[in-house]
Short mmCIF file of C-alpha atoms and ligand atoms in Angstrom, two decimals:
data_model
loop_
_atom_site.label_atom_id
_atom_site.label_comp_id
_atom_site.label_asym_id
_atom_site.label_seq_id
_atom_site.Cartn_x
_atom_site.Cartn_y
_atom_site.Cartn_z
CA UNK A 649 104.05 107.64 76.99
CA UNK A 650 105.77 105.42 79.47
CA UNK A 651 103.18 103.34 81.64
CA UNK A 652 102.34 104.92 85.06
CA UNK A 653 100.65 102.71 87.09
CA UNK A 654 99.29 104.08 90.55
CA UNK A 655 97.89 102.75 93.15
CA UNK A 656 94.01 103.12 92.24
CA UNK A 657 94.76 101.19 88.39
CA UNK A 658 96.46 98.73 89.90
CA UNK A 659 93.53 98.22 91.90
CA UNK A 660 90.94 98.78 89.14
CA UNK A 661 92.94 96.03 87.32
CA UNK A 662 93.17 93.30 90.35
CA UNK A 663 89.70 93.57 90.45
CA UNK A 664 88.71 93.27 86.58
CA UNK A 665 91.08 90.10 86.25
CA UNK A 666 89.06 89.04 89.21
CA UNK A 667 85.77 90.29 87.85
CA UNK A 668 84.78 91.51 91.30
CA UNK A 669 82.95 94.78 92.37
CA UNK A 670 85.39 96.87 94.07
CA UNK A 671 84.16 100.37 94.16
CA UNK A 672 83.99 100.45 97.41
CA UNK A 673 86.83 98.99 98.39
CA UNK A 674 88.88 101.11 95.72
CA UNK A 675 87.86 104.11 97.69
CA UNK A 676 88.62 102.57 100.69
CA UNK A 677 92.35 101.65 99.66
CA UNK A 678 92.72 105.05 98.20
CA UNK A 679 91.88 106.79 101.63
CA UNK A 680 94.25 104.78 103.61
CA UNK A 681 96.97 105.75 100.83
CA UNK A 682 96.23 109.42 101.06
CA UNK A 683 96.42 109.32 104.94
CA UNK A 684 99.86 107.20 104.40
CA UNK A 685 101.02 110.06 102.33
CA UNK A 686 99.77 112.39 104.47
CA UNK A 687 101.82 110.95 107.22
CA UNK A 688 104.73 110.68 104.90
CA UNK A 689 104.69 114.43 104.37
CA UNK A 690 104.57 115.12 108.48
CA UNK A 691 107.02 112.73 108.81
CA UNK A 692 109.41 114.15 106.13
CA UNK A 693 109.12 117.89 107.86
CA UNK A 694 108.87 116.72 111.57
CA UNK A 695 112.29 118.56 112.61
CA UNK A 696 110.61 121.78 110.57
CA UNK A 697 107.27 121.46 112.24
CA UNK A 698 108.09 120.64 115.83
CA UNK A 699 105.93 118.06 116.56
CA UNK A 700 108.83 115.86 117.44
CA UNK A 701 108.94 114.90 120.90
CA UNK A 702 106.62 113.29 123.72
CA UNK A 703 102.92 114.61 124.19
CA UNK A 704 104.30 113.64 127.89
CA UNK A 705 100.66 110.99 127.88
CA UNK A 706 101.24 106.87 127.58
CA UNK A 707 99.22 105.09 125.48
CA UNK A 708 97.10 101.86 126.59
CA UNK A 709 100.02 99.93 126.08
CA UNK A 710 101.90 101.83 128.71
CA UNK A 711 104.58 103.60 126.57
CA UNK A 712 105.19 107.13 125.95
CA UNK A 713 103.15 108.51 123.31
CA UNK A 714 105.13 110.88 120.66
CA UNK A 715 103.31 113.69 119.15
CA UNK A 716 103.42 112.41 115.46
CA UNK A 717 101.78 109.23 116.98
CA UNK A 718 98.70 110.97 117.79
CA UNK A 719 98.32 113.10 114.35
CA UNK A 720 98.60 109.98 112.26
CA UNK A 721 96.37 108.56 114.82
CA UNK A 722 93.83 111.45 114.12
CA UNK A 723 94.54 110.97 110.25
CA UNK A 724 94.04 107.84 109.65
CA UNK A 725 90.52 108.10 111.91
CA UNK A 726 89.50 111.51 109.78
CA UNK A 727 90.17 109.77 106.32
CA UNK A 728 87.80 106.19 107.29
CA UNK A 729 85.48 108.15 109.27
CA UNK A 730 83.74 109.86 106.27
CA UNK A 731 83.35 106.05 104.21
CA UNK A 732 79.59 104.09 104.46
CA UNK A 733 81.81 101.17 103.35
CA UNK A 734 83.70 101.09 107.27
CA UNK A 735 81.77 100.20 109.78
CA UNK A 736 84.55 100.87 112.51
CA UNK A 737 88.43 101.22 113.05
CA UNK A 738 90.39 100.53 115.91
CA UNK A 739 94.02 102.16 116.56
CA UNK A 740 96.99 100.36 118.77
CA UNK A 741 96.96 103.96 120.45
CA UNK A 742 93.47 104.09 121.24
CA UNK A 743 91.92 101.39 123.83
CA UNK A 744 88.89 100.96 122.17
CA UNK A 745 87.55 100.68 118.73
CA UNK A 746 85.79 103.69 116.60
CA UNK A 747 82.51 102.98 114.79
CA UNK A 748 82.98 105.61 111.57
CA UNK A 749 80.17 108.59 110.95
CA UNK A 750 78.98 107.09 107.61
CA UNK A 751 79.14 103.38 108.19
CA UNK A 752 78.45 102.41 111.73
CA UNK A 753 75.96 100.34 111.26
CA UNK A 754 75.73 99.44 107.52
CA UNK A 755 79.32 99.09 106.52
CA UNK A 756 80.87 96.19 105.90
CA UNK A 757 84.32 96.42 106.61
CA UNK A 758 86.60 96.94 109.61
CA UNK A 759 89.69 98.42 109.91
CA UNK A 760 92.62 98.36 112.38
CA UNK A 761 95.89 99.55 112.26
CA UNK A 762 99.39 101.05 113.76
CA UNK A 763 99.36 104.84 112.86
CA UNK A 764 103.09 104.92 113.61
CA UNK A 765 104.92 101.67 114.05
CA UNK A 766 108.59 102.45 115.71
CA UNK A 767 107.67 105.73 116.58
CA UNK A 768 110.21 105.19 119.67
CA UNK A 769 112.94 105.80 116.29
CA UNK A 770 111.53 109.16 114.92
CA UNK A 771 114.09 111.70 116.80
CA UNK A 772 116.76 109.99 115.20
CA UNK A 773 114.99 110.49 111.29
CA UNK A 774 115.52 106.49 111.34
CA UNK A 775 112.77 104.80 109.38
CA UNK A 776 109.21 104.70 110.44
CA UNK A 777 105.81 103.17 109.17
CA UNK A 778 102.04 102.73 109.28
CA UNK A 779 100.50 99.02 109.38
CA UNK A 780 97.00 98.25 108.36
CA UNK A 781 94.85 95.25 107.79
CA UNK A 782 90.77 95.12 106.25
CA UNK A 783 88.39 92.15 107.72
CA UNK A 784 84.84 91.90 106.69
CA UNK A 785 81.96 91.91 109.08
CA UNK A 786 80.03 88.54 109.76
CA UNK A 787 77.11 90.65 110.02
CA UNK A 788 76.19 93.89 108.88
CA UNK A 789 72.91 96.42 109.91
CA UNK A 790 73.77 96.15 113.59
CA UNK A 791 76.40 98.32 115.46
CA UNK A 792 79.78 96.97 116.03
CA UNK A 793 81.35 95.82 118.54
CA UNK A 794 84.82 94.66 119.86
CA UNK A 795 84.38 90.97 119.08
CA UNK A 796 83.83 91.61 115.37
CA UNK A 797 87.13 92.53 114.87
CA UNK A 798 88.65 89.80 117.00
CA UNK A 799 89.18 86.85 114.28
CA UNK A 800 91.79 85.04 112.98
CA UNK A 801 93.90 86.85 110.53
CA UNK A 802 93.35 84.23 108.12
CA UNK A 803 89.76 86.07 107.43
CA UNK A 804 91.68 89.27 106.94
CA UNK A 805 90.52 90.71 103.19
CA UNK A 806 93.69 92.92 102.78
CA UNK A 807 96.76 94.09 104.46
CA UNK A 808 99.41 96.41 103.70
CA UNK A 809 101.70 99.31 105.09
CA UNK A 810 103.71 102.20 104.49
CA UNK A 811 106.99 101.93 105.04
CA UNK A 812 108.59 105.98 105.31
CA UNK A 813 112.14 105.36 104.90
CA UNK A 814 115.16 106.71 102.02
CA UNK A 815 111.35 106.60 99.50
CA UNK A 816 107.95 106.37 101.01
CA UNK A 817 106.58 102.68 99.97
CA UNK A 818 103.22 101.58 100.22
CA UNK A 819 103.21 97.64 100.14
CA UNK A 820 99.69 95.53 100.12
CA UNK A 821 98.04 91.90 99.45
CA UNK A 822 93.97 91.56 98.91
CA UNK A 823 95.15 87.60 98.93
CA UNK A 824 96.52 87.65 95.77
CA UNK A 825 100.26 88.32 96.42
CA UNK A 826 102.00 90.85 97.45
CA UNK A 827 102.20 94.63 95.35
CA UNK A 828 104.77 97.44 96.58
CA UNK A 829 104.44 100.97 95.58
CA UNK A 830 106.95 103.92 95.91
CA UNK A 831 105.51 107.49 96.48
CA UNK A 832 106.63 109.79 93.57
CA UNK A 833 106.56 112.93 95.60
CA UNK A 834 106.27 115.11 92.27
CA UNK A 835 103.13 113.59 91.28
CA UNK A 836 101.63 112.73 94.74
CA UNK A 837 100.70 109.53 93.47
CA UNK A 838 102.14 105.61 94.23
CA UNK A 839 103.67 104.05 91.33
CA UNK A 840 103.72 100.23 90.83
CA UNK A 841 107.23 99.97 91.74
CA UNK A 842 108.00 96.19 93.28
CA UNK A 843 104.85 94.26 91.46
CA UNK A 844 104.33 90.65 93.19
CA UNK A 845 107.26 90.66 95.66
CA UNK A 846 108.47 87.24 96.85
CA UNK A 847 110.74 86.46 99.73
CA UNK A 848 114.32 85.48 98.34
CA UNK A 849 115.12 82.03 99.31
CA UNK A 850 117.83 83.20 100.96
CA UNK A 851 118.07 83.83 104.69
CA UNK A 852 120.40 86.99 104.37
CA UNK A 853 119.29 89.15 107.78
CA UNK A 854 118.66 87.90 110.96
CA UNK A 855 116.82 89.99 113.02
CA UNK A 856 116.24 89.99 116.51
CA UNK A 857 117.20 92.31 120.00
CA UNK A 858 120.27 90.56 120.67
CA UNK A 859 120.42 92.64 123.92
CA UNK A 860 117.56 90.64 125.58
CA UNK A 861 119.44 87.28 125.22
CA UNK A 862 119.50 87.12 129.18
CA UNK A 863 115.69 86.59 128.98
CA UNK A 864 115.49 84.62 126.20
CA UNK A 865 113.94 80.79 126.44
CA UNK A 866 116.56 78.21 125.62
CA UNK A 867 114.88 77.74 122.06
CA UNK A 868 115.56 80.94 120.91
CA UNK A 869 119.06 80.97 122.28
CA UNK A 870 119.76 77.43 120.59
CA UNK A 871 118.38 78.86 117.47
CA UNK A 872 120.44 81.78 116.90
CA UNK A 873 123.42 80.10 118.11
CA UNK A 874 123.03 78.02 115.52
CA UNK A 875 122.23 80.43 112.41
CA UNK A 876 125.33 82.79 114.05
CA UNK A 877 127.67 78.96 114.15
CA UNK A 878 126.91 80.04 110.38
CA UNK A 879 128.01 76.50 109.63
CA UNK A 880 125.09 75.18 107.73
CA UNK A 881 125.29 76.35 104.28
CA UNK A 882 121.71 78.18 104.58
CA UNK A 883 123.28 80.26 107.27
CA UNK A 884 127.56 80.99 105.77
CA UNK A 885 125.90 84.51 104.96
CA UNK A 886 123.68 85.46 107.35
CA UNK A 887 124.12 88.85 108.85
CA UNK A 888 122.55 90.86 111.70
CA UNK A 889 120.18 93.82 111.04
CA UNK A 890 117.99 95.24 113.69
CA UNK A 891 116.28 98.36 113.16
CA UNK A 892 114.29 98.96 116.26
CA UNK A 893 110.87 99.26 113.76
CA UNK A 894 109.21 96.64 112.69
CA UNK A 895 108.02 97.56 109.76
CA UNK A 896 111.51 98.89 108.03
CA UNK A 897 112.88 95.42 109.48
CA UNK A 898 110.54 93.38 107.70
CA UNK A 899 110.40 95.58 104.60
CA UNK A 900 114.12 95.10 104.30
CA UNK A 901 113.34 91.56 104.98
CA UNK A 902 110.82 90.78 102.26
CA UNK A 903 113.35 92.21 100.06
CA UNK A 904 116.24 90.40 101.17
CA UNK A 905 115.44 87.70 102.83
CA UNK A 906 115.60 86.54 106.00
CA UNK A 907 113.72 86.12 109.74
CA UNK A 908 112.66 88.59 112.11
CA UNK A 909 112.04 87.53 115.73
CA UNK A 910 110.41 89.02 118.82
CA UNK A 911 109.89 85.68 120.88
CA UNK A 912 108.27 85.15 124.02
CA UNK A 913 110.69 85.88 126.53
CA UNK A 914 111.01 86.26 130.23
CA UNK A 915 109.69 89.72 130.96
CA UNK A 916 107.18 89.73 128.02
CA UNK A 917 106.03 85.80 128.15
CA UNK A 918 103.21 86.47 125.67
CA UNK A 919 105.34 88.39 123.27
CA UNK A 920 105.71 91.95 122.79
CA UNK A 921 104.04 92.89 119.70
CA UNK A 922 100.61 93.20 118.83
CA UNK A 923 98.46 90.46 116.85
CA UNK A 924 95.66 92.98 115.56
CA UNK A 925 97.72 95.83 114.40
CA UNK A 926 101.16 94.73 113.62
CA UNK A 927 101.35 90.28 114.10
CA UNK A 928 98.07 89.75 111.59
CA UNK A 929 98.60 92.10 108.64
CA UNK A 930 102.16 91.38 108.53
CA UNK A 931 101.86 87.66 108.72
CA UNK A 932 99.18 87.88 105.95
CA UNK A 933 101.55 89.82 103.90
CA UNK A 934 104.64 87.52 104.82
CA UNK A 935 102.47 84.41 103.42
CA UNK A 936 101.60 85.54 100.32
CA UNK A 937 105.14 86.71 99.50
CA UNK A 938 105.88 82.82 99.72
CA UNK A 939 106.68 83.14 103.67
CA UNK A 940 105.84 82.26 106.78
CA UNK A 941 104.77 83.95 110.36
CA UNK A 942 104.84 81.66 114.05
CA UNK A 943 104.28 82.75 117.73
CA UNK A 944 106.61 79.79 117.87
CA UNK A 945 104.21 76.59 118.13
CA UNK A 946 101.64 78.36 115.86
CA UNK A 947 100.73 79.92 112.55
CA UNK A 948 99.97 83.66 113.48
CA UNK A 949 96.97 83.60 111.35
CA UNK A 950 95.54 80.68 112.66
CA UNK A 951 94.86 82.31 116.43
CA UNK A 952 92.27 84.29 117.67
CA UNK A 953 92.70 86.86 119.56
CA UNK A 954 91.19 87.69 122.92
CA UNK A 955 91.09 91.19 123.12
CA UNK A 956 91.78 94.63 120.62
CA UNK A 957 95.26 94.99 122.43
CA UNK A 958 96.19 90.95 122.34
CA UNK A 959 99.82 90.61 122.08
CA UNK A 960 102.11 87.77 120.52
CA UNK A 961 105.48 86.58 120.15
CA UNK A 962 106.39 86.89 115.98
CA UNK A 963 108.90 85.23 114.07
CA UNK A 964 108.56 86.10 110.53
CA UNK A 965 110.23 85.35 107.45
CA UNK A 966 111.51 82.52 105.13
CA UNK A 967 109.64 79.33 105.61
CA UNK A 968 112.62 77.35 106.63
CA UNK A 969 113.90 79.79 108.60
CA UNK A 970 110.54 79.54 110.69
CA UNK A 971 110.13 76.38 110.71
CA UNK A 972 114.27 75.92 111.89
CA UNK A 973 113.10 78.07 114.79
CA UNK A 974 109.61 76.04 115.75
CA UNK A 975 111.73 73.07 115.55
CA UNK A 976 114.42 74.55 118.14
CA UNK A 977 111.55 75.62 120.17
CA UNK A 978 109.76 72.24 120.54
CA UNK A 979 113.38 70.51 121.46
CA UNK A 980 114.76 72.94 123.54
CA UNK A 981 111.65 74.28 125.15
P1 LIG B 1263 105.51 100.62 118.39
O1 LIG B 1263 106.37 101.70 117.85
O2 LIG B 1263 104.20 100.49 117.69
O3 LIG B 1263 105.38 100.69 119.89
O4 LIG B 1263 106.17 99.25 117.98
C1 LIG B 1263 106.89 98.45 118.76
C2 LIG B 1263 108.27 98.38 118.20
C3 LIG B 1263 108.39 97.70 116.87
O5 LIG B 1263 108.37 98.60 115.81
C4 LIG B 1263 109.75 97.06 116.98
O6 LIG B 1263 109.86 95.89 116.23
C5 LIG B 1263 109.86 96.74 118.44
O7 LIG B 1263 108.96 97.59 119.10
C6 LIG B 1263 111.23 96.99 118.98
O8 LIG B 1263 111.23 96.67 120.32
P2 LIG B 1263 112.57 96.64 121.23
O9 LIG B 1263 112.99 98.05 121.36
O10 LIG B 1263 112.11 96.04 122.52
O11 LIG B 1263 113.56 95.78 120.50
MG1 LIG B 1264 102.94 102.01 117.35
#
């Protein structure tokens, strides 16, 4: 019989190459993947199910909250709350963090994540995901609080998302590259699909919101003029793709190369996106494909954040292509 392997052996395996302990953290992967698929399946009948739509509430970051936001919210909460292993979670839609039933006190890990990254997108059935990243507690025995889960993403343990697009996809790193997964929906399981994924050395998409060019700095608009002069050999095929969700633009990224930006700009000076939820697990992922992920001067994983909802400017992709745009940034200001 043809090899099948799922999400749990692959994990089983990792660890016994490793020779580590991993029950716990088994279980704990396999209950984010069940809420991913979970969300795939609401996703998948949204139209049927008529939870499309606003809830008509904003969330702490101000926007307008969708319906599906909140059950995949709810989900992901429900499927950590029950494991001794998580000591808390804490959700880009909720403003502060959750210490679990089980594990409050004695767990050891900490979870945080985007239930539903580009939710703005789901009306129009475009692409949608769920973002996640795993940090260990310096301490455990006492109850949590916010500032455990405000380190550097280079302490993160594991990252990953699910990516609910043409196939669902659940992609993830424990530090040891980068393993994708694709959802067969007959067996309800994720099969080994894209094992250790490395960026292309090719810088095939640009993406960025071309639209906000008025309130770009002049390092960003120096940079893309020059990958879009498309004079420099790196650049004679470079194309534009923009999705409008981050996680389907750097999925399609990561498989074709290329750089995703949402700089600092005039109206959002300290960047738009989010380090704990989306800038962190995506730059740890990014990395260990062979990548790279700046706020422009920095390495993402190499700041600390100073507060749950801390937001950054992200430019993520090919290492040269990073670099080219830290370089632009430093010259042009
Ligand atoms: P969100 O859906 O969690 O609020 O995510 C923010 C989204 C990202 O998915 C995407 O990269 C970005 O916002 C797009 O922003 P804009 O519409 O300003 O280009
Ligand atoms: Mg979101």
């Amino acid at each position: 019989m043809a090899e099948m392997l799922t999400l749990s052996r692959h994990i089983l395996q990792r660890a016994r190459q490793h020779q580590e302990a991993t029950g716990d953290f088994n279980l704990l992967m396999s209950h984010i993947a069940t809420a991913t698929k979970v969300v795939s399946r609401m996703v998948a009948k949204a139209g049927l199910l008529n939870v499309l739509g606003k809830t008509g509430d904003t969330n702490v970051q101000g926007e307008q909250v969708t319906k599906l936001d909140i059950i995949a919210n709810e989900m992901l909460q429900a499927m950590l709350d029950d494991l001794p292993m998580v000591s808390a979670t804490a959700s880009e839609e909720d403003e502060s963090f959750v210490p679990t039933s089980a594990g409050a006190t004695s767990g050891r890990y900490l979870i945080a994540f985007d239930p539903l990254d580009g939710s703005s997108n789901i009306e129009a059935n475009v692409s949608i995901g769920t973002i996640f990243s795993v940090r260990r507690r310096a301490e455990v025995g006492k109850t949590p609080t916010e500032a455990d889960f405000l380190g550097p993403g280079s302490e993160l343990v594991a990252a990953g998302y699910a990516v609910y697009g043409s196939s669902t996809m659940f992609v993830y790193t424990t530090g040891q590259g980068v393993d994708g997964f694709t959802l067969d929906p007959g067996v309800g399981e994720f099969v080994l699909s894209h094992p250790e994924m490395t960026l292309p050395d090719t810088c095939t998409c640009l993406s960025i919101n071309s639209v906000n060019r008025h309130r770009w700095m002049p390092g960003t608009t120096a940079y893309v003029d020059r990958v879009i002069a498309r004079d420099e050999p790196r650049y004679a095929k470079t194309t534009g793709r923009y999705i409008g969700s981050l996680v389907a633009d750097f999925h399609r990224n990561l498989i074709y190369g290329g750089v995703f930006l949402y700089p600092a700009d005039s109206k959002t000076p300290g960047g738009k996106l989010r380090l704990l939820f989306e800038a962190q697990p995506l730059a740890m992922i990014i990395e260990q494909a062979g990548g790279a992920a700046s706020d422009g001067q920095q390495r993402i994983l190499d700041i600390v954040p100073d507060g749950l909802h801390a937001r950054a400017p992200l430019i993520i992709g090919n290492t040269p292509d990073v670099a080219l745009y830290e370089q632009m940034v430093a010259t042009h200001g």
